[in-house]
Structures are given as structure tokens and as C-alpha cells.
Coordinates of C-alpha atoms and ligand atoms in Angstrom, one line a residue:
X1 CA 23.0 -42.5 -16.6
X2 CA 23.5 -38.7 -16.2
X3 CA 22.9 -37.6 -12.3
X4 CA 19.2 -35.4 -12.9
X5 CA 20.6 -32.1 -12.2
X6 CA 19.0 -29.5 -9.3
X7 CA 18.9 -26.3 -9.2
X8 CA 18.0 -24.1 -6.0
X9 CA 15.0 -21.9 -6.6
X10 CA 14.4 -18.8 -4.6
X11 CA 10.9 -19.1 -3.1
X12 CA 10.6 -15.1 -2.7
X13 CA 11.4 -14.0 -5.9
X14 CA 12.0 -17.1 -8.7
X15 CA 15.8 -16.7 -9.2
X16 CA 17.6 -19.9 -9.5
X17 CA 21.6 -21.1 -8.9
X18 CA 23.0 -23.8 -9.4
X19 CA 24.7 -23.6 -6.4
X20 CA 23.0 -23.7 -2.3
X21 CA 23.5 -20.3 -0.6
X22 CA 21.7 -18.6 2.8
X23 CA 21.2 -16.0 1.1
X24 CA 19.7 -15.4 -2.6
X25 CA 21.7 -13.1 -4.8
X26 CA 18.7 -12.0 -6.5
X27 CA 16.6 -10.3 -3.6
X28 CA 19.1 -10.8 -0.9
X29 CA 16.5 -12.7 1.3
X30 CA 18.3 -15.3 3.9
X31 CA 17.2 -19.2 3.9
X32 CA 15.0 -18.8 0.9
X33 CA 16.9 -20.8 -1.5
X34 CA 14.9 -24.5 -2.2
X35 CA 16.1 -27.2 -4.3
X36 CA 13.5 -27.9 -7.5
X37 CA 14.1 -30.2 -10.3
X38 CA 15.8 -28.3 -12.8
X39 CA 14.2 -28.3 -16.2
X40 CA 15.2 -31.0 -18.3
X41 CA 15.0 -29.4 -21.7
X42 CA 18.3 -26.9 -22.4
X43 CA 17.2 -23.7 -24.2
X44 CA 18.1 -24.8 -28.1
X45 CA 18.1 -22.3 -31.0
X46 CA 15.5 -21.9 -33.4
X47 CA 17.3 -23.6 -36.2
X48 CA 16.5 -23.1 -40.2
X49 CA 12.5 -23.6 -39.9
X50 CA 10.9 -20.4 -41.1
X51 CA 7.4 -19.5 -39.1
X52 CA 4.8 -17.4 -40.0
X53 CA 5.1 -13.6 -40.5
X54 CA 3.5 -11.8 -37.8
X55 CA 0.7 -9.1 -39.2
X56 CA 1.2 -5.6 -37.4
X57 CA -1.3 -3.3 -37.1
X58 CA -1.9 0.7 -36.0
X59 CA -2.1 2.4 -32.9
X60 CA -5.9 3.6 -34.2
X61 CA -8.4 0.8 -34.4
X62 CA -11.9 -0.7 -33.3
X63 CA -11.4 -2.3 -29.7
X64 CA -14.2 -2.8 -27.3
X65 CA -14.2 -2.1 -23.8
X66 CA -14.0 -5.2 -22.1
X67 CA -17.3 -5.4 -19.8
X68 CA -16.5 -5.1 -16.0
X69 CA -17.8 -7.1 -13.5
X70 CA -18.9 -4.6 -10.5
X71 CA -19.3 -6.1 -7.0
X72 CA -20.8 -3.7 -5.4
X73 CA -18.4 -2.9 -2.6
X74 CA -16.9 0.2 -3.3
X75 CA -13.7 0.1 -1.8
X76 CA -13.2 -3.0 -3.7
X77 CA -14.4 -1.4 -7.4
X78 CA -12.1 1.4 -6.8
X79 CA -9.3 -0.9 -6.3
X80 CA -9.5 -2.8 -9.2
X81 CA -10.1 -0.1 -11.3
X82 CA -14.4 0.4 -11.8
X83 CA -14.5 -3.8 -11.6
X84 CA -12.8 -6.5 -12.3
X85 CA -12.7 -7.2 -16.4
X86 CA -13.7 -10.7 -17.8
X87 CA -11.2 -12.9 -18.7
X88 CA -8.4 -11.3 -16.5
X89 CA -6.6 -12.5 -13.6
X90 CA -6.1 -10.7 -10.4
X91 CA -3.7 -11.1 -7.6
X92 CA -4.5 -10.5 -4.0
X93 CA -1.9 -11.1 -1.8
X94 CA -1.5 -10.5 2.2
X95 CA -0.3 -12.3 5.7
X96 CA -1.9 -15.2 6.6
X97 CA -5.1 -14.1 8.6
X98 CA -5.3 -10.4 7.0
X99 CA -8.8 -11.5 5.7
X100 CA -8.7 -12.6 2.4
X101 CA -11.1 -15.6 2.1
X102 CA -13.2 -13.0 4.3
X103 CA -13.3 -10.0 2.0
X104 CA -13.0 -12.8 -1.2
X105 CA -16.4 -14.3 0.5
X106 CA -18.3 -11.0 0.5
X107 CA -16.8 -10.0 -2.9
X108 CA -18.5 -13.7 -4.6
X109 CA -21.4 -13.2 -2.2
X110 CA -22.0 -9.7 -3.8
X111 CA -21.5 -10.5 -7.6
X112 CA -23.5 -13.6 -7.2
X113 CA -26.9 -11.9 -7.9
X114 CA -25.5 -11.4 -11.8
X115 CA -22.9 -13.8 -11.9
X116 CA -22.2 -17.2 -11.8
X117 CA -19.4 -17.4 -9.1
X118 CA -17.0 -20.1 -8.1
X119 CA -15.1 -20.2 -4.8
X120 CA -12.5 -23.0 -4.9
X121 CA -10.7 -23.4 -1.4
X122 CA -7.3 -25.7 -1.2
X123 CA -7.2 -24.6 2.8
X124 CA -10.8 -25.1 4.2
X125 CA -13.0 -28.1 4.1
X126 CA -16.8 -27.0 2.5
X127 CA -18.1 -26.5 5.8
X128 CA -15.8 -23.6 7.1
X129 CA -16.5 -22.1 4.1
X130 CA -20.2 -22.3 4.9
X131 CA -19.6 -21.5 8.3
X132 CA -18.2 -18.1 7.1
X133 CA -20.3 -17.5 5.1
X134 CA -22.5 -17.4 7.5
X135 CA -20.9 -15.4 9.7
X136 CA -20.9 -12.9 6.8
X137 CA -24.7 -13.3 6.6
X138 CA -24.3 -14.3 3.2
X139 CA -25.1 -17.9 3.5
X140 CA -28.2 -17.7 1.2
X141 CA -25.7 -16.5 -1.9
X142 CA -25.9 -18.5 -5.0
X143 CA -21.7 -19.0 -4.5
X144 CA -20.6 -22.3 -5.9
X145 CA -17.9 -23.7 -3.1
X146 CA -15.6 -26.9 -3.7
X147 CA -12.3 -28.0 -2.0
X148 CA -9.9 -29.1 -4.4
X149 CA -6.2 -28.4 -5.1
X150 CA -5.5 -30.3 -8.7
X151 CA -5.5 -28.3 -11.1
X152 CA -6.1 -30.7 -13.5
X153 CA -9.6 -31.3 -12.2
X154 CA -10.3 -27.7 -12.2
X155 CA -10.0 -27.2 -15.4
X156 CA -11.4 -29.8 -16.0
X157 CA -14.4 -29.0 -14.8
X158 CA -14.0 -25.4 -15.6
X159 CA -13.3 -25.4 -19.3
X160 CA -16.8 -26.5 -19.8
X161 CA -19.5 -24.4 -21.5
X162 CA -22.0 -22.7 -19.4
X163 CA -19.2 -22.3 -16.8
X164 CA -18.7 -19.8 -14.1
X165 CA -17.8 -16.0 -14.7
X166 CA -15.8 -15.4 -11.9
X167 CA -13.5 -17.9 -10.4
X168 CA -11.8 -17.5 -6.7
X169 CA -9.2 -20.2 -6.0
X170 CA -8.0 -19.6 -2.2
X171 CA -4.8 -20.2 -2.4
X172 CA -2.7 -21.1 -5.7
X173 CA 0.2 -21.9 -2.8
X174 CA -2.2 -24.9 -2.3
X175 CA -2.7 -25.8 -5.6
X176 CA -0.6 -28.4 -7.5
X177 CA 0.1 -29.9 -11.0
X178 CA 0.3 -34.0 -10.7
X179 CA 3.0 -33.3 -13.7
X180 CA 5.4 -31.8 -12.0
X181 CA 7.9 -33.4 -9.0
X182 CA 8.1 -30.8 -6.9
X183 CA 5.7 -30.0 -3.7
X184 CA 2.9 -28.2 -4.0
X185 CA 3.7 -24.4 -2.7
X186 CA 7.3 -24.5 -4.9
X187 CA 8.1 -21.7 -6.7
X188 CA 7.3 -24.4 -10.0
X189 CA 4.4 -25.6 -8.9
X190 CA 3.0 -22.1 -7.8
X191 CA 4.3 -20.9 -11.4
X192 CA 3.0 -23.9 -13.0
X193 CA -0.7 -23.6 -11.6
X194 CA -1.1 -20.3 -12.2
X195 CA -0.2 -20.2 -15.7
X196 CA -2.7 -23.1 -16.6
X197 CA -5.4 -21.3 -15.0
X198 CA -4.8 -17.8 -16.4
X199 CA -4.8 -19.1 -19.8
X200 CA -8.3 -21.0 -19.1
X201 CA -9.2 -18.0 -17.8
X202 CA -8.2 -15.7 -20.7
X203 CA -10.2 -18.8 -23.3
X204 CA -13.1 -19.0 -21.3
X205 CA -13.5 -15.2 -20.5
X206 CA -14.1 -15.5 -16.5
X207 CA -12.2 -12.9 -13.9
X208 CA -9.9 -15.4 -12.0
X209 CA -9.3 -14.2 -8.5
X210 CA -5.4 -16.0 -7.2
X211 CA -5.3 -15.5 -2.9
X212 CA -1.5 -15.6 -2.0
X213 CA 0.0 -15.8 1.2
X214 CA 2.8 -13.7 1.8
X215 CA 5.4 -15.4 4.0
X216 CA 8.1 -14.9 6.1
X217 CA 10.1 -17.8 5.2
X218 CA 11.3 -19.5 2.6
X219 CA 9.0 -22.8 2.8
X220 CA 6.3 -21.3 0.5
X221 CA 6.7 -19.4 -2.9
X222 CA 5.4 -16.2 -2.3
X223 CA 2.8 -14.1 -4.6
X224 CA 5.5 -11.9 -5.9
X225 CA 6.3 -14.5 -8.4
X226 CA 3.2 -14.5 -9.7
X227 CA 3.1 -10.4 -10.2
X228 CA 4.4 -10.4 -13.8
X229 CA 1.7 -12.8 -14.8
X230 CA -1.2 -11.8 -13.7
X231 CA -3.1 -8.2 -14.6
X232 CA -3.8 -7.0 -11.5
X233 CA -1.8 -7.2 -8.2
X234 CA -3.9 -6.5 -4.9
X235 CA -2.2 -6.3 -1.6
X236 CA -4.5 -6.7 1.7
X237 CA -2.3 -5.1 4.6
X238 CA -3.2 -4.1 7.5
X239 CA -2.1 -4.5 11.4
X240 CA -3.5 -7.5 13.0
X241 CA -4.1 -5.3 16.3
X242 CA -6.0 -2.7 14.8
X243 CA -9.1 -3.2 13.2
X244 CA -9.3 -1.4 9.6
X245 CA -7.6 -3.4 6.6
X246 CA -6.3 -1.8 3.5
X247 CA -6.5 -3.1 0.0
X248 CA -3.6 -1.4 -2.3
X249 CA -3.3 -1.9 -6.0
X250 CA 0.0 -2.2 -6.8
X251 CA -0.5 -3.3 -10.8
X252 CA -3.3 -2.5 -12.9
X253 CA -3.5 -3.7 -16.7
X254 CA -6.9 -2.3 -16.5
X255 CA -6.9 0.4 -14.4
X256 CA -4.8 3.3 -11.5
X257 CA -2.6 1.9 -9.7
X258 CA -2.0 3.1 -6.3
X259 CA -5.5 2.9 -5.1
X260 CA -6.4 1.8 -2.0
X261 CA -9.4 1.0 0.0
X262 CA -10.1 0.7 3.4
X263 CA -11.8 -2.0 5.6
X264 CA -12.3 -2.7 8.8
X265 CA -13.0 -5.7 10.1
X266 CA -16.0 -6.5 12.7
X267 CA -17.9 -9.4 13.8
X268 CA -19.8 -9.4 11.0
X269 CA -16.8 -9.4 8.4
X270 CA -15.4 -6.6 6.6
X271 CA -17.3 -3.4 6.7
X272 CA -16.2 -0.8 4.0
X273 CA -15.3 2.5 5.5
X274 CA -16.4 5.5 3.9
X275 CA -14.5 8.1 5.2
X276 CA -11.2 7.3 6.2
X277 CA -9.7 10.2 7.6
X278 CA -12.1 10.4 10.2
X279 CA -11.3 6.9 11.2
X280 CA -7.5 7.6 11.6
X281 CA -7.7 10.9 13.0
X282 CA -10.5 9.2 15.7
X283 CA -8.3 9.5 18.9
X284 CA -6.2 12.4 18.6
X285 CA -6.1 14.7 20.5
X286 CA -5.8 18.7 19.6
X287 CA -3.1 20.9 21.4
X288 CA -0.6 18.0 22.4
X289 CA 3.0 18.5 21.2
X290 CA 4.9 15.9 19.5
X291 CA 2.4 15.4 16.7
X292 CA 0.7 17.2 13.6
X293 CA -1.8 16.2 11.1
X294 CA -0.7 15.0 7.4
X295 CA -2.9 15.9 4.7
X296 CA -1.6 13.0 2.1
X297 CA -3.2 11.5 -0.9
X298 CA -3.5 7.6 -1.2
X299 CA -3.9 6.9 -5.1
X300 CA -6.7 9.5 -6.1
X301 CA -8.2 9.7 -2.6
X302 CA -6.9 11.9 0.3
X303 CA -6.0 10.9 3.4
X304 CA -5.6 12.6 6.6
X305 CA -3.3 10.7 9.2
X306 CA -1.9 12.2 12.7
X307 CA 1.8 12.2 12.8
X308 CA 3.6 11.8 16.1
X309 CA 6.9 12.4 16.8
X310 CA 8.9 11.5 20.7
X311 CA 12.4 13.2 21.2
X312 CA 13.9 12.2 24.5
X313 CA 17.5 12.9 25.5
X314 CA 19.4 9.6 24.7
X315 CA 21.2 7.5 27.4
X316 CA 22.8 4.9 24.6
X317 CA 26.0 6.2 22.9
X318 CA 24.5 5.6 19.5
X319 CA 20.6 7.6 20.4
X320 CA 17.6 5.1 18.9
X321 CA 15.7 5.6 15.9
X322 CA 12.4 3.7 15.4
X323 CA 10.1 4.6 12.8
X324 CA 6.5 3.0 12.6
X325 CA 4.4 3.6 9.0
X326 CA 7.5 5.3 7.8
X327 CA 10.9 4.8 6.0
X328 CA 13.3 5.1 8.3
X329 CA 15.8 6.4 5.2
X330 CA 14.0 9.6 5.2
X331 CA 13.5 10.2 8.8
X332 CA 17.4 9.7 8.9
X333 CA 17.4 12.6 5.7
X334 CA 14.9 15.1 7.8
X335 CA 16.8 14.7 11.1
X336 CA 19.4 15.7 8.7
X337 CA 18.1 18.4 7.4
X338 CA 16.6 19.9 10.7
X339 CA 20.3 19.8 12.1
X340 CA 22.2 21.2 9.5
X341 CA 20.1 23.3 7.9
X342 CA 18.0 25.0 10.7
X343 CA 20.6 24.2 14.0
X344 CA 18.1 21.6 15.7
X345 CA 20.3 19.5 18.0
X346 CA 19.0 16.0 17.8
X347 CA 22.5 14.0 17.6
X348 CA 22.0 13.3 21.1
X349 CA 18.3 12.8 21.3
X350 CA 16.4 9.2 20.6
X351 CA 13.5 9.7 18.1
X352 CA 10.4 8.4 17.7
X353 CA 8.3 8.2 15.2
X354 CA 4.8 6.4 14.2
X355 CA 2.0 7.4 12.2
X356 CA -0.7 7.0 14.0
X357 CA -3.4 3.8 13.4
X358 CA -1.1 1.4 11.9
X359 CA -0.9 3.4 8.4
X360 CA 2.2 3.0 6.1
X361 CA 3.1 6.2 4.5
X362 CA 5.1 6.2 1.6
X363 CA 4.8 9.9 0.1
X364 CA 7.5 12.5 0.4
X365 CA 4.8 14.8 0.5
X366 CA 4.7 14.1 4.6
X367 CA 8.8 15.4 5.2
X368 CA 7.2 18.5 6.3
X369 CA 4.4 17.0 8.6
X370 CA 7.1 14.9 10.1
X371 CA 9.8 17.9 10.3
X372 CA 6.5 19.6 12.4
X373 CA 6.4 16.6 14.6
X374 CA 9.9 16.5 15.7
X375 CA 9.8 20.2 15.9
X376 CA 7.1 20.4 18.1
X377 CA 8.1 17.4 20.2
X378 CA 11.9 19.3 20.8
X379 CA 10.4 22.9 21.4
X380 CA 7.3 21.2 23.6
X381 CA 5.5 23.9 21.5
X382 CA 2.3 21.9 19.7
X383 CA 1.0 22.6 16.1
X384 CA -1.3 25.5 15.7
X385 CA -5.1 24.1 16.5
X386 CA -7.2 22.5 13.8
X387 CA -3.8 23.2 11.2
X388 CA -3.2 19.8 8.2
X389 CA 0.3 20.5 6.9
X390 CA 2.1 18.7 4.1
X391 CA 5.1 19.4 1.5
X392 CA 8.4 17.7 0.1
X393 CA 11.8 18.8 2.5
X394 CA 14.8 18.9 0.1
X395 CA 18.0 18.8 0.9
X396 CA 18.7 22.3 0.8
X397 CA 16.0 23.1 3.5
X398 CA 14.1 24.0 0.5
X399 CA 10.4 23.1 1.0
X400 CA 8.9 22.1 -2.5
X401 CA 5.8 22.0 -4.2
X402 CA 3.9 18.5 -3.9
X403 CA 0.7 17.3 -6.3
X404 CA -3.4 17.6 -5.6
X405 CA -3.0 20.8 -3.5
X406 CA -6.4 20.8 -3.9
X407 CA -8.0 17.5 -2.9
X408 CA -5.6 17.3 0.1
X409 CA -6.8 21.1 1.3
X410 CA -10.6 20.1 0.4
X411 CA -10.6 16.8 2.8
X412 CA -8.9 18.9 5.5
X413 CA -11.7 21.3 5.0
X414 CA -14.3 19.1 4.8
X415 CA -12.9 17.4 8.3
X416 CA -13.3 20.8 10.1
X417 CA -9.7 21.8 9.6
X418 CA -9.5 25.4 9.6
X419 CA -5.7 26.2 8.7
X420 CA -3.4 24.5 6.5
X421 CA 0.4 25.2 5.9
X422 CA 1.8 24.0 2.6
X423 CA 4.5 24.5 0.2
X424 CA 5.0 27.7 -1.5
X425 CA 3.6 27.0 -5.3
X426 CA 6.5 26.7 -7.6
X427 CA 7.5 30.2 -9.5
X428 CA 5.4 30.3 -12.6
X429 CA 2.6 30.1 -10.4
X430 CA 3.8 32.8 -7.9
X431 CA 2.4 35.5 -9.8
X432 CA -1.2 35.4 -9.6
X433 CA -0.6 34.8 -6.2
X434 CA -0.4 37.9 -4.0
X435 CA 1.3 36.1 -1.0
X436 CA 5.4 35.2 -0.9
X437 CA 7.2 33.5 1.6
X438 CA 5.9 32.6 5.6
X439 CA 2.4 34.5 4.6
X440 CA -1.0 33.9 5.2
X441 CA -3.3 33.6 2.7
X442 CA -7.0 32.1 1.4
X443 CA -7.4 28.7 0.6
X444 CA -9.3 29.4 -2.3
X445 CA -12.2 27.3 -2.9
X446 CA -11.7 24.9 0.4
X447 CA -11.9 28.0 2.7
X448 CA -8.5 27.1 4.1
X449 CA -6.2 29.8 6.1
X450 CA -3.4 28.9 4.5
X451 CA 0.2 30.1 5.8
X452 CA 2.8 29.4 3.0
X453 CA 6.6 27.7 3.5
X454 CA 9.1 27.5 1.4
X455 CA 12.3 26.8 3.4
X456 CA 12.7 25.5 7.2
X457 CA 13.6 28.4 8.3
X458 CA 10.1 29.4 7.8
X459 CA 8.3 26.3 9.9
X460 CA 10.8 26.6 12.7
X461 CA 9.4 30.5 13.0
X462 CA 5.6 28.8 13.3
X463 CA 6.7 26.9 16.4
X464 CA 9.2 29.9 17.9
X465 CA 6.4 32.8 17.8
X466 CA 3.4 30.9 19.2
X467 CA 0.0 32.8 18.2
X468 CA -1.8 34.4 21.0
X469 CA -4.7 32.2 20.2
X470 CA -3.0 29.1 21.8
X471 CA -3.6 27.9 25.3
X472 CA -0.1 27.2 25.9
X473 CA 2.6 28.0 25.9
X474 CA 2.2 31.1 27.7
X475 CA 1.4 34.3 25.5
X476 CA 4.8 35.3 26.6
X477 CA 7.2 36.1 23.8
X478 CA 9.9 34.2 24.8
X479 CA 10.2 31.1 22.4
X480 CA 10.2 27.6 24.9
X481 CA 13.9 27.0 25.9
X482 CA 14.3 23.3 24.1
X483 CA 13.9 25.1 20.9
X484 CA 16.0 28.2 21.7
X485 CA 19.1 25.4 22.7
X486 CA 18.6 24.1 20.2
X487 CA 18.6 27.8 17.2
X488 CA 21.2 29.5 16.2
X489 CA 21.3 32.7 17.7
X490 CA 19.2 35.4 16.5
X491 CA 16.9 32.3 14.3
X492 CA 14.6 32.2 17.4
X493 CA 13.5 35.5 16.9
X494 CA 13.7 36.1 13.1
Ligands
TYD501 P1 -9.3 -14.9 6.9 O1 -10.2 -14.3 5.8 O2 -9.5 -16.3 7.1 O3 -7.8 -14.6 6.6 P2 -6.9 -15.0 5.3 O4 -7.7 -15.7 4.3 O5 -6.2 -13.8 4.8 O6 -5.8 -16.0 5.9 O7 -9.6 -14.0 8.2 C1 -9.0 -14.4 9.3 C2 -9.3 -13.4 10.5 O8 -10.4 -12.6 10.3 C3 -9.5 -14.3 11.6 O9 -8.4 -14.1 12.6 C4 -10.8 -13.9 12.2 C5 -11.1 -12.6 11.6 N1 -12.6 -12.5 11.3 C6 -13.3 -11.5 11.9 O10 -12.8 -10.8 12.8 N2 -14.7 -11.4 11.6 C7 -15.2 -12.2 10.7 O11 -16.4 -12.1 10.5 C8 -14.4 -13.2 10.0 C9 -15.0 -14.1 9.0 C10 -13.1 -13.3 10.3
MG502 MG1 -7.7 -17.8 3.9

């Protein structure tokens, strides 16, 4: 009898060899590679039987709207796109102990005054899910709860009429398929479960919810297997020692991607949090050097977050870099840029660099709020008071143009920002301005100072002619001598 062959599965991202290796070709992950049963039947042709011609129709056409299901929680509609839509699966994925079953609890809690909800849990026995809920205050919900982990008997007792409209199983990396050899959590089995539930849940028209863990190793599959199968990918993220939690669609089939909203997580579960900036921008402190204030966007929302920056002359042959919140790529381009193109001298200088609160930023629209930063930090000069700055660095030096000028100008306003400097707007727009290069002008309709940039040169000269306004440095005219050591003659004074 033929040996049953094996293949090794990748557990992070589903791509199988035939052969063991520490590290998988496909995502370049170390010690992620599992050995699965390889499937028995081999991929035939379709031979001579003819099958049914397929009817095409046009782009134009009656389609319905599918009906939404809205929770209620606001940061959670915006996410998914105005509410989840019947008969579609959803993704949400995040670290162990993020908060999922939490914020999944208060989502079923919510929708259970119109809906008849179902909150399978393969990881907690029914009475720490009552004990949550509880917690949450929502014990009295109408939330049907069961622990179970075969699939088979959830659809089972799913596929019934009368059944519920929105299904949460917590987590599919716990569910199995008695059909299949391999362990529950296996990339097959992960596959496997999902599939048979998304297709119950696209015949009997509930919103399936899918928790996935994300892990570290290569023991469990992870939810990014899963992301081509289901409409809707959520990520939870967050930093386990701050408190707020953010929930970031990455897929939509039904709605923006890109959205996020933001939690934060007390006693009492997760508490939605309304205004954002505020709660990032809660400890700075004004006139400190080393840090400035990005005006980003997050999906269709802005976001202001303080950026802070540490240069300190390096003792190690090979000065540090460490980025928090950042890509560490593009701090490497900006310290870059800053050296060559405006004579900065950081070779020699360890850099540090965190956005403040535990936020990842992953705009290019913050180059020029972390060019301020290190700016600032080198010249000991700080930002101009109560000034959000923002805009793309090029290579060049060239300071360009970035989108929703507007939103980002009108949250700063609204957050009792007074001053903003931004990109110079790109040429065709140049002429109904009045204002070129390094000038000062009205924010329009946010009430804004705004000073225009539109190449380095033009921020280092903010930081090298301090206004008379500032408490310090000194109103003397003499530019602070780390940034002067560091100019090229005669750019300290231009
Ligand atoms: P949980 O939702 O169990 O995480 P996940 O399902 O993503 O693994 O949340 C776990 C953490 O949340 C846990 O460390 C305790 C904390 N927590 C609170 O701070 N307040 C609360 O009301 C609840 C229910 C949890
Ligand atoms: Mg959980």
C-alpha cells in the first residue's frame, strides 16, 4: 500500500511544501511550517462532459440593498461599514486578550433588542460567559450562549428555520470538523470550519461574526488565512498597557476600508470614545522640544497624535534607531533626507522615535511632522505653540501635497489649535491662492494661521528664526547652536 503522503502547511499564511523547512518560502515566517494530511484527491482535468452554459448579465439591473444590522455602538457601525449585512461573514482578528469576546459581548448584547443573537464560545465554559456579561452589565440581554466546537452540531442546529440572525463563534481556531484528521487550530481544519459556516451563513441569511487569534507562533493557524474568504476583515489592536483599543477595517465587501474606531477599555468593558484626538493628545505638554503634533486622517476620520522625537549623541559605532508607531523604513528615508538635503548631522546621533499613546501610523502624510520632531529635538528649539503640521517629504526635499486638507485643518481647529503648517497645494491650485512659498496665510473656513512649506529648506527656517512670541529660546536672533552645527553656512540665516 502507497505510504499516505504529508505535506507541511504554513500555519501563518496557508502555503504548503512538500518538503520541512524553518522557514516558509511563502511569507518568510520561521517555525511555522506544520505537517497536515495532504489531500488525497490529485487535481484531474475536466474531461469531455459538457456543463451548463453560464447566463451573463449587464452591469445595469434591479439589486436590493442588503438590510444592515446596526448595533448601536458607533465606533463599531462605522467600522463595518453603517452595520453588519445579513448573510455575510466578518472577520475580527487580534492578540489573545485584546478584547474581543468583550467588545463581541457588548456588540450581541446591543443587537439583541431586534435580533435574535447567538454567541457560540469554543474557549469559555457558559458561566464565564455569564460572568462577563455581567461585568458588562448586560446580563439581562436576550443573547443565546452555548459552548461547543463541532461544527457539525452547529449547523446542525443552526440550519433550522426560525434560527438566529446573527451568529458569533469565539474562536473558529477552536472549532473542528470530525471529518478531517488533522487538530483542531490546523490551517485545514481552521479552513475547513469556516467555509462550512460561511456557506450556512450565506443560505440562511445571518451575519456570522469569526474571532481569530493572532499568534506569534506557528502552533495555531492564524486569521490571515481566512481573509480571502470572508467579507469583512476587522483587526482589534491595541497596546495591552494603555487603555484605548482600536478596531481597523482592513477588507470591506460592503463598505470603506480603512476605518477605524476607538475603544477604551474600563472596568465596565469597552467604552466607545468619541473624540479621539483629545484622548491622544491628553498628556502633552505645549512648548517642549523634541515633539510636534500630527494632524493625520484614519479612514474618513482625522486624527491628531503628538509626535516625539529623542536625538542624543551616540556612544555605539553604529548610532541606534528605534521607532515606536512608525516604520522604521521611512524614518531611515527622512533621516535621509534631513542630512542630505538640508545639512542636519545625525550620522552620529541615536534617534528616537514614538508616537505617542501606543498609535501605529502608517500615512506618509506624517514625514513632515516627524522631520519637525527630529528637528526640534537637534536644534532644542520646540514647535511653534498650539501649531498641527502634516505633509509627504520626497526625496528631493520636496514637501508634497497630501489628501483631506480640510478635515485634518478642521479637527485641529476644533481642538483649539490655532496654527497649522502644511504642504504648499500643488500648482494648478496655486493661483487662486495669493500665498507662495514659507508664507502665512488663512485657513479658510477652519480659521487656521496657516504658514505654507514646500521644500525643507523652508521648515528648517521655522525652527532657525524662532518668533518673538515664544518663551524660549531667548528672543535673541541667534539660531540655538545644535542647529547651526549642524546648517550649512549661510542656511541658518536664510
Ligand atoms: P477578552 O475579551 O477576553 O480578550 P480576547 O477575547 O481578545 O482574548 O478581554 C481580555 C482582557 O480584557 C482581560 O485582560 C481583562 C480585560 N477586561 C477589562 O479590563 N474589563 C472588562 O470589563 C472585561 C470584560 C475585560
Ligand atoms: Mg476571547
Amino acid at each position: 500500500m502507497a505510504r499516505k503522503a504529508v505535506n507541511y502547511v504554513c500555519q501563518e499564511c496557508g502555503a504548503s511544501s512538500t518538503k520541512w523547512s524553518g522557514r516558509c518560502e511563502g511569507c518568510g515566517q520561521w517555525n511555522t511550517l506544520a505537517e497536515e494530511a495532504a489531500l488525497e484527491a490529485t487535481p484531474k482535468g475536466l474531461g469531455a462532459k459538457k456543463g451548463r452554459k453560464i447566463q451573463f448579465q449587464g452591469l445595469r439591473g434591479k439589486s436590493e440593498h442588503p438590510p444592515r444590522q446596526i448595533s448601536g455602538i458607533k465606533e463599531f457601525d462605522r467600522v463595518t461599514g453603517g452595520g453588519m449585512v445579513q448573510g455575510s461573514a466578518l472577520l475580527v482578528g487580534g492578540d489573545p486578550g485584546i478584547g474581543k469576546s468583550t467588545l463581541l459581548m457588548q456588540v450581541a448584547a446591543e443587537l439583541s433588542g431586534s435580533l435574535k443573537t447567538a454567541y457560540i464560545s469554543g474557549e469559555e465554559a457558559i458561566d464565564q460567559l455569564r460572568l462577563r456579561a455581567d461585568r458588562l452589565g448586560v446580563a439581562d440581554a436576550d443573547v443565546a450562549l452555548a459552548a461547543a466546537t463541532s461544527v457539525r452540531d452547529i449547523v446542525s442546529s443552526l440550519g433550522e428555520a426560525g434560527g438566529p440572525d446573527l451568529v458569533i463563534i469565539d474562536s473558529i481556531q477552536t472549532m473542528f470538523v470530525d471529518s478531517l484528521d488533522s487538530a483542531p487550530g490546523t490551517v485545514a481544519q481552521v479552513r475547513t470550519s469556516a467555509q462550512e459556516l460561511i456557506r450556512l451563513a450565506k443560505r440562511s441569511g445571518f451575519a456570522l461574526i469569526l474571532v481569530g487569534h493572532v499568534t506569534k507562533d506557528g502552533q495555531i493557524a492564524g486569521p490571515r488565512i481566512l481573509e480571502h474568504m470572508v467579507d469583512t476583515v476587522l483587526y482589534f489592536e491595541g497596546d495591552r498597557s494603555h487603555q484605548f483599543r482600536i478596531l481597523r477595517s482592513v477588507k470591506n465587501r460592503f463598505g470603506a476600508t480603512d476605518e477605524i474606531g476607538v475603544f477604551e477599555m474600563t472596568g465596565a468593558g469597552l467604552s466607545e470614545v468619541e473624540n479621539p484626538s483629545a484622548l491622544f493628545l491628553a498628556d502633552r505638554e505645549d512648548e517642549i522640544s523634541g515633539a510636534s503634533v500630527f494632524a493625520g486622517m484614519e479612514g474618513s476620520r482625522p486624527l491628531l497624535v503628538e509626535i516625539q522625537a529623542l536625538t542624543s549623541p551616540s556612544a555605539l559605532g553604529t548610532p541606534r534607531r528605534a521607532v515606536v508607531g512608525w516604520d522604521s523604513a521611512r524614518l531611515a528615508m527622512i533621516l535621509a533626507v534631513l542630512e542630505t538635503r538640508s545639512g542636519l548631522s545625525l550620522s552620529a546621533m541615536d534617534v528616537f522615535l514614538n508616537v505617542a499613546g501606543g498609535l501605529k501610523i502608517n500615512e506618509p502624510a506624517a514625514d513632515l511632522a516627524v522631520a519637525a520632531a527630529l528637528i526640534s529635538s537637534v536644534s532644542g528649539v520646540p514647535m511653534p505653540p498650539e501649531t498641527v503640521i502634516f505633509g509627504e517629504i520626497g526625496l528631493s526635499g520636496e514637501i508634497r501635497s497630501v489628501p483631506q486638507i480640510n478635515a485634518r485643518l478642521k479637527e485641529a481647529s476644533k481642538l483649539g489649535f490655532s496654527r497649522a503648517i502644511v504642504p504648499t497645494p500643488p500648482r494648478p491650485q496655486k493661483n487662486n491662492k495669493k500665498n507662495g512659498n514659507g508664507n502665512t496665510a488663512n485657513g479658510g473656513e477652519s480659521g487656521l494661521q496657516i504658514t505654507e512649506v514646500s521644500r525643507m529648506e523652508d521648515l528648517l527656517a521655522l525652527f532657525a528664526q524662532p518668533d518673538g512670541k515664544r518663551g524660549k529660546p531667548q528672543a535673541s536672533a541667534e539660531p540655538p547652536a545644535g542647529l547651526t552645527a549642524g546648517l550649512p553656512p549661510g542656511q541658518a540665516h536664510g
